[in-house]
Amino acid sequence: MKAKKTLPNELLIVRGMLVLSLLGLGISIYLTAVHYTETPLVCLGTSGCETVNRSAYSEVAGIAVALLGAGAYLAILGLLGAEAYTLIQRQTAGLNVFGIALAGMLYSAYLTYVEIFLLRAICSWCVISALIMTAIFALALVRLRLIAIS
Amino acid sequence: MPREAIRRRRVQSLSRSIWLTTGAAVGGVLLLILLGSRPLPTVTIPTSPPRPYVAEGRTLGAANASLVLEEYGDFQCPRCGEFALGTARQIEEAYVATGQLKFVYHYFAFLGEESIRAAQATECADEQGQAWPYMDTLFANQHGENQGAFDKPHLEAFAEALGLDRLKFKTCLDTNRYRATVLRETQAGRDRGVQGTPTFFLNGQMIFGALPFEDFRHQIEIALGAGG
């Protein structure tokens, strides 16, 4: 299969995903650092960041949920980077980013449910990350559509 | 049209990949949720009275009170639990709140590992100024001896339910930094002749057992009379 050239619209989408992933990565690294140290967490607007980030739900099998988030954003960046350097094909990158963003979005939705109904505390950073992941998913979906019709 | 056919096959293959990816993503998320949702222990939080007379740590009441009532207790001992959530409240109200009596709780962790861990956890709660609510919670959540009622997840759940800083508490518990304190205090009790729980010392005079409030009142009144 010959490699298709990236369309102008698609380039915009990829750049959008890059910027969003970097933002998400920044937030996740911050939340991870705060989780594993005893520094207080600066919360945007709400007051529940500490409660959420230190709750029983903030770790899965001993790994901080924030660290999982950082891993997901890093993986997306890695895939897009590998594609830019033609290490992997456009469709492979598109599909994998789609998969990671879908998983990230679904898991974020679950975590937001936990915040609202189980912890009764909202962590604004976590909500922002959930929105970023949702936006990346939307872009990844549009991109798959472009890949399909091109 | 062969070109159209190639395109269709490509789209079909892509669409199959999308479904596979979606399946993997959903599966991965379900696995994460499953891993993360360990059953949280149910915690009974007893109502603790407001205690403006908490001195420090496990001491209640005015420093210059004429009487001192000390208890040697084990968090797994049912009679200690009954005393803590019943008679002790009456004594507090009648004599501690009025400044006549100072009440001190000592660890006598002799019923096993979970007794020691529960006492260590109390010290960790004390770091955050919550020793009394934590002790009340331990007593309200007793369930058998060394059967897991005071295992690590439970001890952490109590702290969380009381609004303590979870990470700080967990670090304190994990490092076992108060184990020696608990064992030393238990030994000190043995040295004073304590053999079971609860054992009390009213101004140094030993009283054994979770006696009814009336009996404590009787003894306290006698001691107050003798002192005054």
mmCIF file of C-alpha atoms in Angstrom:
data_model
loop_
_atom_site.group_PDB
_atom_site.id
_atom_site.type_symbol
_atom_site.label_atom_id
_atom_site.label_comp_id
_atom_site.label_asym_id
_atom_site.label_seq_id
_atom_site.Cartn_x
_atom_site.Cartn_y
_atom_site.Cartn_z
ATOM 1 C CA MET A 1 0.000 0.000 0.000
ATOM 2 C CA LYS A 2 1.487 3.348 -0.944
ATOM 3 C CA ALA A 3 1.501 6.071 1.632
ATOM 4 C CA LYS A 4 -1.140 8.738 1.052
ATOM 5 C CA LYS A 5 -0.257 12.360 1.390
ATOM 6 C CA THR A 6 -1.826 14.130 4.348
ATOM 7 C CA LEU A 7 -4.608 16.519 3.235
ATOM 8 C CA PRO A 8 -4.617 20.157 4.421
ATOM 9 C CA ASN A 9 -7.708 19.618 6.624
ATOM 10 C CA GLU A 10 -6.141 16.553 8.090
ATOM 11 C CA LEU A 11 -2.967 18.441 8.869
ATOM 12 C CA LEU A 12 -5.018 20.888 10.905
ATOM 13 C CA ILE A 13 -6.629 17.992 12.761
ATOM 14 C CA VAL A 14 -3.254 16.403 13.523
ATOM 15 C CA ARG A 15 -1.881 19.715 14.789
ATOM 16 C CA GLY A 16 -4.966 20.130 16.943
ATOM 17 C CA MET A 17 -4.402 16.676 18.424
ATOM 18 C CA LEU A 18 -0.743 17.495 19.094
ATOM 19 C CA VAL A 19 -1.575 20.705 20.943
ATOM 20 C CA LEU A 20 -4.352 19.029 22.963
ATOM 21 C CA SER A 21 -2.119 16.086 23.879
ATOM 22 C CA LEU A 22 0.604 18.420 25.094
ATOM 23 C CA LEU A 23 -1.923 20.288 27.263
ATOM 24 C CA GLY A 24 -3.278 17.010 28.600
ATOM 25 C CA LEU A 25 0.222 15.723 29.274
ATOM 26 C CA GLY A 26 1.052 18.865 31.242
ATOM 27 C CA ILE A 27 -2.029 18.492 33.437
ATOM 28 C CA SER A 28 -1.434 14.776 33.994
ATOM 29 C CA ILE A 29 2.194 15.266 34.946
ATOM 30 C CA TYR A 30 1.175 17.968 37.415
ATOM 31 C CA LEU A 31 -1.507 15.749 38.982
ATOM 32 C CA THR A 32 0.881 12.773 39.130
ATOM 33 C CA ALA A 33 3.590 14.836 40.816
ATOM 34 C CA VAL A 34 1.140 16.135 43.410
ATOM 35 C CA HIS A 35 -0.268 12.653 44.008
ATOM 36 C CA TYR A 36 3.097 11.134 44.825
ATOM 37 C CA THR A 37 4.397 14.024 46.917
ATOM 38 C CA GLU A 38 2.744 15.861 49.738
ATOM 39 C CA THR A 39 2.531 19.248 48.010
ATOM 40 C CA PRO A 40 -0.900 20.864 48.109
ATOM 41 C CA LEU A 41 -2.825 20.889 44.848
ATOM 42 C CA VAL A 42 -3.814 24.205 43.270
ATOM 43 C CA CYS A 43 -7.390 23.743 42.050
ATOM 44 C CA LEU A 44 -9.063 25.830 39.348
ATOM 45 C CA GLY A 45 -12.447 27.136 40.517
ATOM 46 C CA THR A 46 -13.504 24.094 42.526
ATOM 47 C CA SER A 47 -12.114 22.797 45.803
ATOM 48 C CA GLY A 48 -12.295 19.057 45.227
ATOM 49 C CA CYS A 49 -8.944 18.447 43.529
ATOM 50 C CA GLU A 50 -7.210 17.217 46.683
ATOM 51 C CA THR A 51 -10.133 14.996 47.668
ATOM 52 C CA VAL A 52 -10.277 13.410 44.228
ATOM 53 C CA ASN A 53 -6.548 13.124 43.593
ATOM 54 C CA ARG A 54 -5.947 11.445 46.959
ATOM 55 C CA SER A 55 -9.108 9.352 47.097
ATOM 56 C CA ALA A 56 -9.224 5.563 47.062
ATOM 57 C CA TYR A 57 -10.142 5.835 43.384
ATOM 58 C CA SER A 58 -7.004 7.772 42.488
ATOM 59 C CA GLU A 59 -4.955 4.601 42.087
ATOM 60 C CA VAL A 60 -5.469 1.435 40.070
ATOM 61 C CA ALA A 61 -3.382 -1.494 41.323
ATOM 62 C CA GLY A 62 -1.020 0.979 42.957
ATOM 63 C CA ILE A 63 -0.603 3.153 39.868
ATOM 64 C CA ALA A 64 -1.902 6.721 40.012
ATOM 65 C CA VAL A 65 -4.768 7.335 37.599
ATOM 66 C CA ALA A 66 -3.058 10.625 36.711
ATOM 67 C CA LEU A 67 -0.018 8.612 35.617
ATOM 68 C CA LEU A 68 -2.224 6.479 33.351
ATOM 69 C CA GLY A 69 -3.468 9.740 31.821
ATOM 70 C CA ALA A 70 0.072 10.957 31.263
ATOM 71 C CA GLY A 71 0.855 7.607 29.611
ATOM 72 C CA ALA A 72 -2.133 7.927 27.268
ATOM 73 C CA TYR A 73 -1.216 11.464 26.175
ATOM 74 C CA LEU A 74 2.403 10.431 25.739
ATOM 75 C CA ALA A 75 1.346 7.457 23.605
ATOM 76 C CA ILE A 76 -0.759 9.713 21.361
ATOM 77 C CA LEU A 77 2.155 12.126 20.988
ATOM 78 C CA GLY A 78 4.453 9.199 20.253
ATOM 79 C CA LEU A 79 2.152 7.824 17.557
ATOM 80 C CA LEU A 80 1.726 11.203 15.862
ATOM 81 C CA GLY A 81 5.476 11.777 16.094
ATOM 82 C CA ALA A 82 6.248 8.360 14.635
ATOM 83 C CA GLU A 83 3.850 9.103 11.804
ATOM 84 C CA ALA A 84 5.454 12.480 11.128
ATOM 85 C CA TYR A 85 8.815 10.736 10.768
ATOM 86 C CA THR A 86 7.103 8.096 8.560
ATOM 87 C CA LEU A 87 8.014 5.336 10.992
ATOM 88 C CA ILE A 88 4.437 4.110 10.919
ATOM 89 C CA GLN A 89 1.662 4.474 8.348
ATOM 90 C CA ARG A 90 -0.981 7.135 8.487
ATOM 91 C CA GLN A 91 -3.785 4.619 8.920
ATOM 92 C CA THR A 92 -1.972 2.790 11.733
ATOM 93 C CA ALA A 93 -1.406 6.060 13.579
ATOM 94 C CA GLY A 94 -4.984 7.192 12.967
ATOM 95 C CA LEU A 95 -6.436 3.923 14.250
ATOM 96 C CA ASN A 96 -4.250 3.712 17.336
ATOM 97 C CA VAL A 97 -4.805 7.335 18.315
ATOM 98 C CA PHE A 98 -8.522 6.693 17.862
ATOM 99 C CA GLY A 99 -8.340 3.645 20.146
ATOM 100 C CA ILE A 100 -6.342 5.364 22.887
ATOM 101 C CA ALA A 101 -8.537 8.468 22.787
ATOM 102 C CA LEU A 102 -11.681 6.319 22.918
ATOM 103 C CA ALA A 103 -10.373 4.383 25.925
ATOM 104 C CA GLY A 104 -9.224 7.640 27.544
ATOM 105 C CA MET A 105 -12.595 9.257 26.962
ATOM 106 C CA LEU A 106 -14.589 6.304 28.305
ATOM 107 C CA TYR A 107 -12.370 5.949 31.354
ATOM 108 C CA SER A 108 -12.559 9.710 31.979
ATOM 109 C CA ALA A 109 -16.347 9.472 31.778
ATOM 110 C CA TYR A 110 -16.272 6.731 34.424
ATOM 111 C CA LEU A 111 -13.932 8.801 36.617
ATOM 112 C CA THR A 112 -16.201 11.838 36.291
ATOM 113 C CA TYR A 113 -19.100 9.629 37.383
ATOM 114 C CA VAL A 114 -17.016 8.563 40.404
ATOM 115 C CA GLU A 115 -16.282 12.215 41.225
ATOM 116 C CA ILE A 116 -19.899 13.313 41.052
ATOM 117 C CA PHE A 117 -21.725 10.357 42.581
ATOM 118 C CA LEU A 118 -19.227 8.546 44.797
ATOM 119 C CA LEU A 119 -16.743 11.159 45.977
ATOM 120 C CA ARG A 120 -19.142 14.116 45.651
ATOM 121 C CA ALA A 121 -16.159 16.297 44.805
ATOM 122 C CA ILE A 122 -15.137 17.762 41.478
ATOM 123 C CA CYS A 123 -11.524 18.071 40.405
ATOM 124 C CA SER A 124 -11.439 20.787 37.765
ATOM 125 C CA TRP A 125 -8.095 19.625 36.343
ATOM 126 C CA CYS A 126 -9.521 16.141 35.871
ATOM 127 C CA VAL A 127 -12.618 17.510 34.133
ATOM 128 C CA ILE A 128 -10.443 19.621 31.826
ATOM 129 C CA SER A 129 -8.402 16.517 31.003
ATOM 130 C CA ALA A 130 -11.624 14.591 30.293
ATOM 131 C CA LEU A 131 -12.732 17.343 27.899
ATOM 132 C CA ILE A 132 -9.327 17.375 26.181
ATOM 133 C CA MET A 133 -9.491 13.605 25.728
ATOM 134 C CA THR A 134 -13.025 13.905 24.318
ATOM 135 C CA ALA A 135 -11.841 16.575 21.858
ATOM 136 C CA ILE A 136 -8.922 14.367 20.758
ATOM 137 C CA PHE A 137 -11.368 11.501 20.264
ATOM 138 C CA ALA A 138 -13.642 13.696 18.117
ATOM 139 C CA LEU A 139 -10.663 14.775 16.003
ATOM 140 C CA ALA A 140 -9.450 11.188 15.690
ATOM 141 C CA LEU A 141 -12.913 10.129 14.531
ATOM 142 C CA VAL A 142 -13.058 12.883 11.899
ATOM 143 C CA ARG A 143 -9.596 11.890 10.769
ATOM 144 C CA LEU A 144 -10.595 8.252 10.323
ATOM 145 C CA ARG A 145 -13.451 9.456 8.162
ATOM 146 C CA LEU A 146 -10.993 11.451 6.051
ATOM 147 C CA ILE A 147 -8.694 8.440 5.768
ATOM 148 C CA ALA A 148 -11.643 6.305 4.655
ATOM 149 C CA ILE A 149 -12.768 8.630 1.862
ATOM 150 C CA SER A 150 -9.349 9.601 0.580
ATOM 151 C CA MET B 1 -15.005 -1.033 -11.820
ATOM 152 C CA PRO B 2 -11.767 -2.467 -10.376
ATOM 153 C CA ARG B 3 -10.689 0.861 -8.853
ATOM 154 C CA GLU B 4 -14.004 1.232 -7.080
ATOM 155 C CA ALA B 5 -13.728 -2.368 -5.891
ATOM 156 C CA ILE B 6 -10.250 -1.741 -4.410
ATOM 157 C CA ARG B 7 -11.558 1.346 -2.650
ATOM 158 C CA ARG B 8 -14.510 -0.560 -1.236
ATOM 159 C CA ARG B 9 -12.279 -3.334 0.033
ATOM 160 C CA ARG B 10 -9.985 -0.799 1.663
ATOM 161 C CA VAL B 11 -12.892 0.911 3.419
ATOM 162 C CA GLN B 12 -14.191 -2.477 4.547
ATOM 163 C CA SER B 13 -10.838 -3.411 6.001
ATOM 164 C CA LEU B 14 -10.554 -0.035 7.712
ATOM 165 C CA SER B 15 -14.009 -0.367 9.159
ATOM 166 C CA ARG B 16 -13.135 -3.824 10.501
ATOM 167 C CA SER B 17 -10.006 -2.347 12.121
ATOM 168 C CA ILE B 18 -12.086 0.429 13.666
ATOM 169 C CA TRP B 19 -14.434 -2.099 15.251
ATOM 170 C CA LEU B 20 -11.517 -4.154 16.532
ATOM 171 C CA THR B 21 -9.877 -1.052 17.990
ATOM 172 C CA THR B 22 -13.157 -0.005 19.579
ATOM 173 C CA GLY B 23 -13.529 -3.442 21.125
ATOM 174 C CA ALA B 24 -9.994 -3.348 22.504
ATOM 175 C CA ALA B 25 -10.523 0.156 23.924
ATOM 176 C CA VAL B 26 -13.810 -0.777 25.621
ATOM 177 C CA GLY B 27 -12.267 -3.988 26.970
ATOM 178 C CA GLY B 28 -9.262 -2.127 28.307
ATOM 179 C CA VAL B 29 -11.446 0.420 30.078
ATOM 180 C CA LEU B 30 -13.644 -2.273 31.624
ATOM 181 C CA LEU B 31 -10.517 -4.013 32.895
ATOM 182 C CA LEU B 32 -9.248 -0.752 34.434
ATOM 183 C CA ILE B 33 -12.590 -0.116 36.124
ATOM 184 C CA LEU B 34 -12.665 -3.675 37.447
ATOM 185 C CA LEU B 35 -9.110 -3.384 38.786
ATOM 186 C CA GLY B 36 -9.838 -0.028 40.387
ATOM 187 C CA SER B 37 -13.126 -0.867 42.066
ATOM 188 C CA ARG B 38 -11.951 -3.058 44.926
ATOM 189 C CA PRO B 39 -14.901 -3.396 47.256
ATOM 190 C CA LEU B 40 -14.594 -0.566 49.713
ATOM 191 C CA PRO B 41 -15.193 -1.609 53.315
ATOM 192 C CA THR B 42 -18.393 -0.263 54.782
ATOM 193 C CA VAL B 43 -17.614 2.022 57.682
ATOM 194 C CA THR B 44 -19.860 2.893 60.592
ATOM 195 C CA ILE B 45 -19.068 6.377 61.821
ATOM 196 C CA PRO B 46 -20.334 6.800 65.378
ATOM 197 C CA THR B 47 -21.443 10.235 66.484
ATOM 198 C CA SER B 48 -18.654 11.646 68.610
ATOM 199 C CA PRO B 49 -19.593 14.321 71.129
ATOM 200 C CA PRO B 50 -17.985 17.725 70.651
ATOM 201 C CA ARG B 51 -14.915 17.613 72.846
ATOM 202 C CA PRO B 52 -13.711 21.090 73.719
ATOM 203 C CA TYR B 53 -11.793 19.373 76.500
ATOM 204 C CA VAL B 54 -9.528 17.248 74.296
ATOM 205 C CA ALA B 55 -6.113 17.991 75.725
ATOM 206 C CA GLU B 56 -3.738 16.225 73.368
ATOM 207 C CA GLY B 57 -3.351 12.814 71.864
ATOM 208 C CA ARG B 58 -5.337 10.331 73.907
ATOM 209 C CA THR B 59 -5.879 12.582 76.913
ATOM 210 C CA LEU B 60 -9.192 14.257 77.653
ATOM 211 C CA GLY B 61 -9.809 16.976 80.186
ATOM 212 C CA ALA B 62 -8.102 19.712 82.102
ATOM 213 C CA ALA B 63 -4.453 19.209 83.006
ATOM 214 C CA ASN B 64 -5.102 20.393 86.574
ATOM 215 C CA ALA B 65 -8.064 18.071 87.188
ATOM 216 C CA SER B 66 -7.894 16.557 90.649
ATOM 217 C CA LEU B 67 -8.616 13.033 89.402
ATOM 218 C CA VAL B 68 -7.026 10.949 86.665
ATOM 219 C CA LEU B 69 -8.815 7.956 85.174
ATOM 220 C CA GLU B 70 -6.595 5.854 82.953
ATOM 221 C CA GLU B 71 -7.818 3.050 80.744
ATOM 222 C CA TYR B 72 -5.755 0.212 79.306
ATOM 223 C CA GLY B 73 -7.758 -0.980 76.332
ATOM 224 C CA ASP B 74 -7.531 -3.145 73.247
ATOM 225 C CA PHE B 75 -9.410 -2.055 70.139
ATOM 226 C CA GLN B 76 -10.536 -5.607 69.464
ATOM 227 C CA CYS B 77 -11.963 -6.160 72.926
ATOM 228 C CA PRO B 78 -15.785 -5.990 72.826
ATOM 229 C CA ARG B 79 -16.152 -4.795 76.408
ATOM 230 C CA CYS B 80 -13.732 -1.925 75.664
ATOM 231 C CA GLY B 81 -15.974 -1.012 72.719
ATOM 232 C CA GLU B 82 -19.098 -1.050 74.865
ATOM 233 C CA PHE B 83 -17.337 1.084 77.448
ATOM 234 C CA ALA B 84 -15.992 3.583 74.907
ATOM 235 C CA LEU B 85 -19.326 4.139 73.187
ATOM 236 C CA GLY B 86 -21.419 4.039 76.355
ATOM 237 C CA THR B 87 -20.111 4.471 79.894
ATOM 238 C CA ALA B 88 -17.101 6.557 78.814
ATOM 239 C CA ARG B 89 -19.472 9.115 77.284
ATOM 240 C CA GLN B 90 -21.379 9.386 80.552
ATOM 241 C CA ILE B 91 -18.157 9.797 82.522
ATOM 242 C CA GLU B 92 -16.986 12.439 80.055
ATOM 243 C CA GLU B 93 -20.196 14.381 80.366
ATOM 244 C CA ALA B 94 -20.400 14.169 84.141
ATOM 245 C CA TYR B 95 -16.769 14.623 85.158
ATOM 246 C CA VAL B 96 -14.448 15.469 82.276
ATOM 247 C CA ALA B 97 -16.531 18.313 80.863
ATOM 248 C CA THR B 98 -16.756 19.815 84.335
ATOM 249 C CA GLY B 99 -12.975 19.832 84.711
ATOM 250 C CA GLN B 100 -12.899 17.409 87.652
ATOM 251 C CA LEU B 101 -11.464 14.413 85.830
ATOM 252 C CA LYS B 102 -8.741 13.794 83.313
ATOM 253 C CA PHE B 103 -9.175 10.673 81.154
ATOM 254 C CA VAL B 104 -6.214 8.955 79.502
ATOM 255 C CA TYR B 105 -6.412 6.038 77.075
ATOM 256 C CA HIS B 106 -3.407 3.674 76.980
ATOM 257 C CA TYR B 107 -2.800 0.983 74.408
ATOM 258 C CA PHE B 108 -2.839 -2.537 75.719
ATOM 259 C CA ALA B 109 -2.638 -4.334 72.390
ATOM 260 C CA PHE B 110 -2.644 -7.942 73.535
ATOM 261 C CA LEU B 111 -5.291 -9.566 71.334
ATOM 262 C CA GLY B 112 -3.116 -9.901 68.249
ATOM 263 C CA GLU B 113 -1.719 -8.215 65.196
ATOM 264 C CA GLU B 114 -4.865 -6.289 64.317
ATOM 265 C CA SER B 115 -4.889 -4.769 67.803
ATOM 266 C CA ILE B 116 -1.356 -3.479 67.254
ATOM 267 C CA ARG B 117 -2.186 -2.184 63.768
ATOM 268 C CA ALA B 118 -5.329 -0.442 65.023
ATOM 269 C CA ALA B 119 -3.298 1.268 67.756
ATOM 270 C CA GLN B 120 -0.675 2.347 65.218
ATOM 271 C CA ALA B 121 -3.458 3.719 63.021
ATOM 272 C CA THR B 122 -4.753 5.720 65.986
ATOM 273 C CA GLU B 123 -1.326 7.311 66.361
ATOM 274 C CA CYS B 124 -1.418 8.162 62.641
ATOM 275 C CA ALA B 125 -4.865 9.736 63.087
ATOM 276 C CA ASP B 126 -3.465 11.625 66.072
ATOM 277 C CA GLU B 127 -0.870 13.192 63.764
ATOM 278 C CA GLN B 128 -3.855 14.876 62.163
ATOM 279 C CA GLY B 129 -5.521 15.678 65.489
ATOM 280 C CA GLN B 130 -8.204 12.997 65.124
ATOM 281 C CA ALA B 131 -7.266 10.367 67.699
ATOM 282 C CA TRP B 132 -10.623 10.378 69.509
ATOM 283 C CA PRO B 133 -12.925 10.202 66.480
ATOM 284 C CA TYR B 134 -10.639 7.471 65.114
ATOM 285 C CA MET B 135 -10.787 5.435 68.325
ATOM 286 C CA ASP B 136 -14.586 5.782 68.416
ATOM 287 C CA THR B 137 -14.691 4.571 64.806
ATOM 288 C CA LEU B 138 -12.504 1.560 65.616
ATOM 289 C CA PHE B 139 -14.749 0.598 68.513
ATOM 290 C CA ALA B 140 -17.883 1.067 66.416
ATOM 291 C CA ASN B 141 -16.500 -1.219 63.691
ATOM 292 C CA GLN B 142 -15.312 -4.172 65.758
ATOM 293 C CA HIS B 143 -15.897 -7.567 64.226
ATOM 294 C CA GLY B 144 -14.261 -10.613 65.745
ATOM 295 C CA GLU B 145 -10.569 -10.919 66.497
ATOM 296 C CA ASN B 146 -7.939 -10.752 63.777
ATOM 297 C CA GLN B 147 -10.487 -11.543 61.087
ATOM 298 C CA GLY B 148 -9.801 -8.514 58.953
ATOM 299 C CA ALA B 149 -12.019 -5.918 60.620
ATOM 300 C CA PHE B 150 -8.876 -3.849 61.225
ATOM 301 C CA ASP B 151 -6.824 -4.843 58.182
ATOM 302 C CA LYS B 152 -5.106 -2.174 56.144
ATOM 303 C CA PRO B 153 -7.988 -1.378 53.752
ATOM 304 C CA HIS B 154 -10.342 -0.967 56.707
ATOM 305 C CA LEU B 155 -7.935 1.198 58.702
ATOM 306 C CA GLU B 156 -7.486 3.404 55.628
ATOM 307 C CA ALA B 157 -11.220 3.503 54.968
ATOM 308 C CA PHE B 158 -11.860 4.723 58.533
ATOM 309 C CA ALA B 159 -9.321 7.508 58.018
ATOM 310 C CA GLU B 160 -10.893 8.429 54.719
ATOM 311 C CA ALA B 161 -14.401 8.431 56.186
ATOM 312 C CA LEU B 162 -13.188 10.809 58.893
ATOM 313 C CA GLY B 163 -11.770 13.134 56.260
ATOM 314 C CA LEU B 164 -8.112 12.595 57.096
ATOM 315 C CA ASP B 165 -5.398 13.195 54.525
ATOM 316 C CA ARG B 166 -5.301 9.737 52.965
ATOM 317 C CA LEU B 167 -1.757 9.847 51.632
ATOM 318 C CA LYS B 168 -0.300 11.150 54.864
ATOM 319 C CA PHE B 169 -2.183 8.519 56.849
ATOM 320 C CA LYS B 170 -1.157 5.730 54.465
ATOM 321 C CA THR B 171 2.493 6.771 54.615
ATOM 322 C CA CYS B 172 2.344 6.836 58.412
ATOM 323 C CA LEU B 173 0.776 3.379 58.567
ATOM 324 C CA ASP B 174 3.046 1.854 55.921
ATOM 325 C CA THR B 175 6.212 3.002 57.648
ATOM 326 C CA ASN B 176 5.169 1.367 60.953
ATOM 327 C CA ARG B 177 6.576 4.388 62.692
ATOM 328 C CA TYR B 178 4.458 3.899 65.834
ATOM 329 C CA ARG B 179 4.786 0.160 66.281
ATOM 330 C CA ALA B 180 7.429 0.567 68.978
ATOM 331 C CA THR B 181 5.277 3.137 70.794
ATOM 332 C CA VAL B 182 2.338 0.712 70.913
ATOM 333 C CA LEU B 183 4.431 -2.236 72.086
ATOM 334 C CA ARG B 184 6.180 -0.102 74.709
ATOM 335 C CA GLU B 185 2.873 1.147 76.072
ATOM 336 C CA THR B 186 1.467 -2.383 76.213
ATOM 337 C CA GLN B 187 4.551 -3.525 78.128
ATOM 338 C CA ALA B 188 4.181 -0.569 80.497
ATOM 339 C CA GLY B 189 0.647 -1.809 81.203
ATOM 340 C CA ARG B 190 1.936 -5.302 81.985
ATOM 341 C CA ASP B 191 4.504 -3.756 84.299
ATOM 342 C CA ARG B 192 1.660 -2.032 86.152
ATOM 343 C CA GLY B 193 -0.118 -5.349 86.562
ATOM 344 C CA VAL B 194 -2.616 -5.163 83.708
ATOM 345 C CA GLN B 195 -3.637 -8.638 82.574
ATOM 346 C CA GLY B 196 -6.810 -8.028 80.604
ATOM 347 C CA THR B 197 -8.898 -5.246 79.139
ATOM 348 C CA PRO B 198 -10.344 -2.927 79.998
ATOM 349 C CA THR B 199 -8.331 -2.162 83.107
ATOM 350 C CA PHE B 200 -8.630 1.238 84.730
ATOM 351 C CA PHE B 201 -6.571 3.210 87.180
ATOM 352 C CA LEU B 202 -8.392 5.882 89.145
ATOM 353 C CA ASN B 203 -5.671 8.035 90.627
ATOM 354 C CA GLY B 204 -3.470 4.969 90.476
ATOM 355 C CA GLN B 205 -5.948 2.541 92.018
ATOM 356 C CA MET B 206 -6.755 -0.395 89.758
ATOM 357 C CA ILE B 207 -10.350 -1.111 88.674
ATOM 358 C CA PHE B 208 -10.873 -4.113 86.446
ATOM 359 C CA GLY B 209 -13.619 -4.435 83.865
ATOM 360 C CA ALA B 210 -16.130 -2.301 82.046
ATOM 361 C CA LEU B 211 -18.258 -1.587 85.089
ATOM 362 C CA PRO B 212 -21.566 0.228 84.732
ATOM 363 C CA PHE B 213 -21.557 4.015 85.031
ATOM 364 C CA GLU B 214 -23.071 3.882 88.492
ATOM 365 C CA ASP B 215 -20.046 1.966 89.799
ATOM 366 C CA PHE B 216 -17.621 4.433 88.232
ATOM 367 C CA ARG B 217 -19.631 7.308 89.645
ATOM 368 C CA HIS B 218 -19.502 5.758 93.077
ATOM 369 C CA GLN B 219 -15.717 5.349 92.923
ATOM 370 C CA ILE B 220 -15.173 8.811 91.446
ATOM 371 C CA GLU B 221 -17.364 10.472 94.070
ATOM 372 C CA ILE B 222 -15.432 8.711 96.838
ATOM 373 C CA ALA B 223 -12.139 9.824 95.314
ATOM 374 C CA LEU B 224 -13.415 13.390 94.873
ATOM 375 C CA GLY B 225 -14.549 13.394 98.475
ATOM 376 C CA ALA B 226 -11.185 12.130 99.621
ATOM 377 C CA GLY B 227 -9.382 14.728 97.525
ATOM 378 C CA GLY B 228 -11.616 17.646 98.496
#
